[in-house]
Tab-separated table of C-alpha atoms in Angstrom:
chain	number	residue	atom	x	y	z
C	1	UNK	CA	0.000	0.000	0.000
C	2	UNK	CA	1.345	3.390	-1.032
C	3	UNK	CA	0.124	6.443	0.887
C	4	UNK	CA	0.656	9.993	-0.304
C	5	UNK	CA	0.245	12.846	2.181
C	6	UNK	CA	-1.174	16.036	0.638
C	7	UNK	CA	-0.824	19.306	2.582
C	8	UNK	CA	-2.309	22.557	1.213
C	9	UNK	CA	-0.704	25.658	2.733
C	10	UNK	CA	-1.060	29.405	2.489
C	11	UNK	CA	0.959	31.770	4.681
C	12	UNK	CA	1.625	29.017	7.209
C	13	UNK	CA	5.346	29.441	7.853
C	14	UNK	CA	4.809	29.183	11.618
C	15	UNK	CA	2.999	25.845	11.585
C	16	UNK	CA	3.840	23.972	8.347
C	17	UNK	CA	6.855	22.368	9.993
C	18	UNK	CA	4.651	20.746	12.621
C	19	UNK	CA	2.433	19.181	9.948
C	20	UNK	CA	5.384	17.798	7.965
C	21	UNK	CA	7.031	16.505	11.127
C	22	UNK	CA	3.950	14.541	12.219
C	23	UNK	CA	3.690	12.986	8.742
C	24	UNK	CA	7.345	11.975	9.003
C	25	UNK	CA	6.818	10.388	12.427
C	26	UNK	CA	4.153	7.935	11.267
C	27	UNK	CA	4.815	4.336	12.298
C	28	UNK	CA	3.748	3.377	8.784
C	29	UNK	CA	5.608	5.803	6.573
C	30	UNK	CA	3.962	7.423	3.567
C	31	UNK	CA	5.763	7.187	0.238
C	32	UNK	CA	5.764	10.962	-0.175
C	33	UNK	CA	4.647	14.263	1.272
C	34	UNK	CA	3.260	16.820	-1.167
C	35	UNK	CA	2.965	20.433	0.003
C	36	UNK	CA	0.868	22.648	-2.258
C	37	UNK	CA	1.708	26.291	-1.565
C	38	UNK	CA	-1.526	28.109	-2.375
C	39	UNK	CA	-0.100	31.376	-3.678
C	40	UNK	CA	1.352	32.483	-0.324
C	41	UNK	CA	2.206	36.166	-0.132
C	42	UNK	CA	4.624	35.879	2.793
C	43	UNK	CA	7.746	36.332	0.619
C	44	UNK	CA	8.413	32.626	0.406
C	45	UNK	CA	8.410	32.037	4.167
C	46	UNK	CA	5.921	29.156	3.946
C	47	UNK	CA	7.925	27.397	1.239
C	48	UNK	CA	11.187	27.990	3.090
C	49	UNK	CA	9.726	26.559	6.307
C	50	UNK	CA	8.419	23.516	4.430
C	51	UNK	CA	11.837	22.847	2.922
C	52	UNK	CA	13.482	23.258	6.309
C	53	UNK	CA	11.181	20.582	7.736
C	54	UNK	CA	12.158	17.929	5.193
C	55	UNK	CA	13.527	14.689	6.654
C	56	UNK	CA	15.738	12.264	4.748
C	57	UNK	CA	13.885	9.111	3.785
C	58	UNK	CA	10.447	10.512	2.901
C	59	UNK	CA	10.475	12.651	-0.256
C	60	UNK	CA	8.869	16.077	0.134
C	61	UNK	CA	7.593	17.785	-3.009
C	62	UNK	CA	6.559	21.418	-2.945
C	63	UNK	CA	4.173	22.629	-5.626
C	64	UNK	CA	4.073	26.415	-5.754
C	65	UNK	CA	0.921	27.948	-7.257
C	66	UNK	CA	1.357	31.383	-8.834
C	67	UNK	CA	-2.010	32.623	-7.588
C	68	UNK	CA	-4.324	31.666	-4.771
C	69	UNK	CA	-6.598	28.800	-5.805
C	70	UNK	CA	-8.213	27.948	-2.467
C	71	UNK	CA	-7.570	24.940	-0.245
C	72	UNK	CA	-10.004	22.550	-2.038
C	73	UNK	CA	-8.372	23.298	-5.397
C	74	UNK	CA	-4.918	22.985	-3.847
C	75	UNK	CA	-5.893	19.556	-2.503
C	76	UNK	CA	-7.103	18.489	-5.961
C	77	UNK	CA	-3.815	19.639	-7.482
C	78	UNK	CA	-1.822	17.771	-4.852
C	79	UNK	CA	-3.796	14.562	-5.359
C	80	UNK	CA	-3.344	14.813	-9.140
C	81	UNK	CA	0.432	14.835	-8.590
C	82	UNK	CA	0.396	12.014	-6.029
C	83	UNK	CA	1.882	8.576	-6.658
C	84	UNK	CA	0.027	6.715	-3.916
C	85	UNK	CA	-3.086	4.576	-4.207
C	86	UNK	CA	-4.314	6.101	-0.910
C	87	UNK	CA	-4.368	9.818	-0.085
C	88	UNK	CA	-3.981	11.123	3.463
C	89	UNK	CA	-5.063	14.752	3.613
C	90	UNK	CA	-3.493	17.014	6.222
C	91	UNK	CA	-4.200	20.704	6.726
C	92	UNK	CA	-1.042	22.693	7.332
C	93	UNK	CA	-2.106	23.819	10.823
C	94	UNK	CA	-3.287	20.390	12.012
C	95	UNK	CA	-1.416	17.324	13.224
C	96	UNK	CA	-1.602	13.556	13.701
C	97	UNK	CA	-0.776	11.023	16.366
C	98	UNK	CA	2.162	8.840	15.325
C	99	UNK	CA	-0.044	5.770	14.722
C	100	UNK	CA	-2.743	7.539	12.736
C	101	UNK	CA	-2.011	6.029	9.328
C	102	UNK	CA	-1.274	2.582	10.778
C	103	UNK	CA	-4.595	2.438	12.601
C	104	UNK	CA	-6.475	3.581	9.510
C	105	UNK	CA	-4.777	0.941	7.368
C	106	UNK	CA	-5.977	-1.751	9.775
C	107	UNK	CA	-9.588	-0.872	8.907
C	108	UNK	CA	-9.255	-1.063	5.130
C	109	UNK	CA	-11.226	-3.717	3.243
C	110	UNK	CA	-12.051	-4.141	-0.432
C	111	UNK	CA	-15.266	-2.116	-0.174
C	112	UNK	CA	-13.801	0.733	1.895
C	113	UNK	CA	-13.303	4.034	0.076
C	114	UNK	CA	-12.281	6.182	3.044
C	115	UNK	CA	-11.220	5.838	6.682
C	116	UNK	CA	-11.764	8.559	9.304
C	117	UNK	CA	-10.395	9.018	12.804
C	118	UNK	CA	-11.841	11.098	15.611
C	119	UNK	CA	-10.411	14.575	16.157
C	120	UNK	CA	-8.942	16.118	19.290
C	121	UNK	CA	-9.473	19.880	19.466
C	122	UNK	CA	-6.612	21.450	21.442
C	123	UNK	CA	-7.607	24.366	23.651
C	124	UNK	CA	-4.097	25.839	23.871
C	125	UNK	CA	-3.946	25.191	27.617
C	126	UNK	CA	-2.795	21.584	27.572
C	127	UNK	CA	-6.306	20.145	27.281
C	128	UNK	CA	-8.912	19.666	24.626
C	129	UNK	CA	-12.174	18.145	23.535
C	130	UNK	CA	-12.779	15.196	21.249
C	131	UNK	CA	-15.128	15.023	18.285
C	132	UNK	CA	-16.359	11.482	17.829
C	133	UNK	CA	-17.348	10.519	14.315
C	134	UNK	CA	-20.911	9.232	14.300
C	135	UNK	CA	-21.977	5.967	12.741
C	136	UNK	CA	-22.507	6.576	9.021
C	137	UNK	CA	-23.498	3.054	8.048
C	138	UNK	CA	-26.837	4.841	7.623
C	139	UNK	CA	-26.364	7.847	5.351
C	140	UNK	CA	-28.964	9.855	7.265
C	141	UNK	CA	-26.405	11.282	9.726
C	142	UNK	CA	-24.523	13.061	6.929
C	143	UNK	CA	-27.764	14.402	5.482
C	144	UNK	CA	-28.172	16.581	8.570
C	145	UNK	CA	-24.630	17.686	9.393
C	146	UNK	CA	-20.966	16.933	8.821
C	147	UNK	CA	-20.607	14.109	11.321
C	148	UNK	CA	-17.123	13.125	10.138
C	149	UNK	CA	-15.091	16.298	10.651
C	150	UNK	CA	-12.398	17.981	8.596
C	151	UNK	CA	-9.991	16.843	5.916
C	152	UNK	CA	-7.087	15.996	8.226
C	153	UNK	CA	-9.034	13.064	9.691
C	154	UNK	CA	-9.462	11.162	6.424
C	155	UNK	CA	-7.505	8.772	4.260
C	156	UNK	CA	-9.146	8.251	0.844
C	157	UNK	CA	-8.730	5.554	-1.772
C	158	UNK	CA	-7.253	7.362	-4.784
C	159	UNK	CA	-9.517	5.648	-7.308
C	160	UNK	CA	-12.598	6.727	-5.316
C	161	UNK	CA	-11.331	10.311	-5.067
C	162	UNK	CA	-10.947	10.426	-8.843
C	163	UNK	CA	-14.294	8.708	-9.449
C	164	UNK	CA	-16.269	11.347	-7.504
C	165	UNK	CA	-14.421	14.223	-9.159
C	166	UNK	CA	-12.392	15.480	-6.204
C	167	UNK	CA	-13.409	18.491	-4.168
C	168	UNK	CA	-16.051	20.784	-5.645
C	169	UNK	CA	-14.191	24.076	-5.984
C	170	UNK	CA	-17.389	25.949	-6.869
C	171	UNK	CA	-18.594	25.709	-3.258
C	172	UNK	CA	-17.648	28.714	-1.064
C	173	UNK	CA	-17.482	26.414	1.982
C	174	UNK	CA	-18.563	22.895	3.056
C	175	UNK	CA	-16.365	21.295	0.397
C	176	UNK	CA	-15.347	18.612	2.881
C	177	UNK	CA	-18.934	17.746	3.833
C	178	UNK	CA	-19.843	17.575	0.139
C	179	UNK	CA	-16.924	15.215	-0.491
C	180	UNK	CA	-17.957	12.888	2.350
C	181	UNK	CA	-21.458	12.647	0.895
C	182	UNK	CA	-20.031	11.750	-2.501
C	183	UNK	CA	-17.674	9.168	-1.032
C	184	UNK	CA	-20.479	7.572	0.993
C	185	UNK	CA	-22.254	6.976	-2.291
C	186	UNK	CA	-19.121	5.396	-3.789
C	187	UNK	CA	-18.506	2.749	-1.111
C	188	UNK	CA	-18.116	2.101	2.598
C	189	UNK	CA	-16.642	4.611	5.035
C	190	UNK	CA	-14.751	3.061	7.946
C	191	UNK	CA	-14.422	4.799	11.312
C	192	UNK	CA	-11.593	4.661	13.826
C	193	UNK	CA	-13.012	5.945	17.111
C	194	UNK	CA	-9.714	7.210	18.475
C	195	UNK	CA	-8.669	10.904	18.527
C	196	UNK	CA	-5.681	10.510	16.210
C	197	UNK	CA	-6.205	13.800	14.369
C	198	UNK	CA	-5.193	16.972	16.205
C	199	UNK	CA	-6.860	20.312	15.494
C	200	UNK	CA	-5.056	23.438	16.617
C	201	UNK	CA	-6.334	27.009	16.674
C	202	UNK	CA	-3.076	28.763	15.744
C	203	UNK	CA	-3.668	28.871	11.993
C	204	UNK	CA	-4.948	32.076	10.396
C	205	UNK	CA	-7.225	32.737	7.432
C	206	UNK	CA	-9.587	29.804	7.906
C	207	UNK	CA	-12.561	29.848	5.540
C	208	UNK	CA	-14.712	28.695	8.463
C	209	UNK	CA	-14.329	32.161	9.975
C	210	UNK	CA	-15.710	33.984	6.909
C	211	UNK	CA	-19.454	34.462	7.550
C	212	UNK	CA	-20.338	35.181	3.916
C	213	UNK	CA	-18.585	32.058	2.635
C	214	UNK	CA	-19.925	29.939	5.487
C	215	UNK	CA	-23.540	30.986	4.932
C	216	UNK	CA	-23.440	30.719	1.133
C	217	UNK	CA	-21.663	27.358	1.130
C	218	UNK	CA	-24.084	25.847	3.631
C	219	UNK	CA	-27.144	27.065	1.724
C	220	UNK	CA	-25.850	25.633	-1.558
C	221	UNK	CA	-25.030	22.301	0.030
C	222	UNK	CA	-28.333	22.211	1.935
C	223	UNK	CA	-30.172	22.532	-1.380
C	224	UNK	CA	-27.950	19.860	-2.932
C	225	UNK	CA	-28.660	17.470	-0.083
C	226	UNK	CA	-32.409	17.952	-0.465
C	227	UNK	CA	-32.341	17.548	-4.244
C	228	UNK	CA	-29.693	14.824	-4.674
C	229	UNK	CA	-29.517	12.769	-1.487
C	230	UNK	CA	-32.541	13.104	0.799
C	231	UNK	CA	-35.518	10.760	0.418
C	232	UNK	CA	-38.764	12.617	-0.224
C	233	UNK	CA	-40.255	11.705	3.144
C	234	UNK	CA	-37.296	13.266	4.992
C	235	UNK	CA	-36.936	16.615	3.215
C	236	UNK	CA	-39.211	18.606	5.531
C	237	UNK	CA	-37.464	17.265	8.618
C	238	UNK	CA	-34.010	17.945	7.179
C	239	UNK	CA	-34.949	21.463	6.069
C	240	UNK	CA	-36.245	22.288	9.552
C	241	UNK	CA	-32.975	21.140	11.115
C	242	UNK	CA	-30.954	23.095	8.552
C	243	UNK	CA	-32.307	26.441	9.794
C	244	UNK	CA	-31.160	25.709	13.337
C	245	UNK	CA	-27.882	24.188	12.169
C	246	UNK	CA	-26.945	27.244	10.092
C	247	UNK	CA	-27.685	29.551	13.023
C	248	UNK	CA	-25.423	27.442	15.247
C	249	UNK	CA	-22.664	27.377	12.653
C	250	UNK	CA	-22.664	31.140	12.101
C	251	UNK	CA	-22.721	31.918	15.817
C	252	UNK	CA	-20.083	29.462	16.962
C	253	UNK	CA	-17.771	29.460	13.915
C	254	UNK	CA	-17.869	33.115	12.875
C	255	UNK	CA	-19.339	34.986	15.862
C	256	UNK	CA	-22.248	36.336	13.816
C	257	UNK	CA	-25.322	36.464	16.074
C	258	UNK	CA	-27.641	38.329	13.722
C	259	UNK	CA	-30.520	36.118	12.582
C	260	UNK	CA	-29.861	33.327	15.066
C	261	UNK	CA	-32.588	34.183	17.569
C	262	UNK	CA	-35.599	33.304	15.408
C	263	UNK	CA	-34.559	29.739	14.475
C	264	UNK	CA	-33.409	29.185	18.064
C	265	UNK	CA	-36.765	30.249	19.500
C	266	UNK	CA	-38.630	28.154	16.938
C	267	UNK	CA	-36.581	25.147	17.959
C	268	UNK	CA	-37.300	25.827	21.616
C	269	UNK	CA	-41.035	25.721	20.918
C	270	UNK	CA	-40.851	22.718	18.566
C	271	UNK	CA	-37.532	20.936	19.229
C	272	UNK	CA	-35.949	18.962	16.438
C	273	UNK	CA	-34.982	15.422	17.353
C	274	UNK	CA	-31.292	16.025	16.595
C	275	UNK	CA	-31.071	18.939	19.041
C	276	UNK	CA	-31.226	19.241	22.828
C	277	UNK	CA	-32.949	21.789	25.031
C	278	UNK	CA	-29.575	22.743	26.459
C	279	UNK	CA	-28.084	23.502	23.031
C	280	UNK	CA	-31.155	25.551	22.092
C	281	UNK	CA	-31.074	27.607	25.281
C	282	UNK	CA	-27.346	28.169	24.858
C	283	UNK	CA	-27.882	29.415	21.289
C	284	UNK	CA	-30.597	31.805	22.459
C	285	UNK	CA	-28.347	33.185	25.187
C	286	UNK	CA	-25.487	33.580	22.732
C	287	UNK	CA	-27.709	35.275	20.143
C	288	UNK	CA	-28.852	37.769	22.797
C	289	UNK	CA	-25.252	38.451	23.807
C	290	UNK	CA	-25.749	36.959	27.272
C	291	UNK	CA	-23.230	34.167	26.574
C	292	UNK	CA	-19.962	34.513	24.726
C	293	UNK	CA	-19.769	32.283	21.599
């Protein structure tokens, strides 16, 4: 099995070394590490830091894009250049436990198109919280929300990546969620319920912090889910959850409270089955400015 690690990076001189180092420390070594510099404007600092982090034994290729293409496009470009039959995606400001690839490999079978791990969110104070991937043997979980997490948690069969057309670069956000939906239709997704992916908050310029992109991307994908994936008898239920979900996402990811109160109050009166009273009350308090997001 040949695994290629693909790392998109833009203006990440301070953290790119950490990502490359954790890929180099894997107990099952990848055949290559591909860094796609997404038109960084830091006078070559990101590329220089990536080259400085190279370790003998695992080839590191650096693809420098002349202009910013966006992380999903950079990932597509990196995968197109990859030699491996499996692709391990790694964001430049994330990290992995040393056994991450080995434990994913152990779950691969002929019908598996992707393997996810859980994600540990570091709080910067020596602690953190864990996101557990939910059971997606039933596609319904992914119809409501991204239950699998971000790109750094996944290893994808190269043939499946190509078959579904890679990441949809027309989406302003939610490209990862869209990809997981496409992969679920292409085969089986395996889950490793251990927090082997590490999410840090020291990277800048995350698309998840841009309220315009977040809102537009979610609305486009919501419509796509209802038209392409959801059974007819579930559309009303999914659409009702989407209003609450978007309000949560905007408040907690971007800090935008405007417009969150109405869907929160509606959910308090008629709770959706995928929500809790506590989460609804917390959203109301945050929307009113009584609780910090």
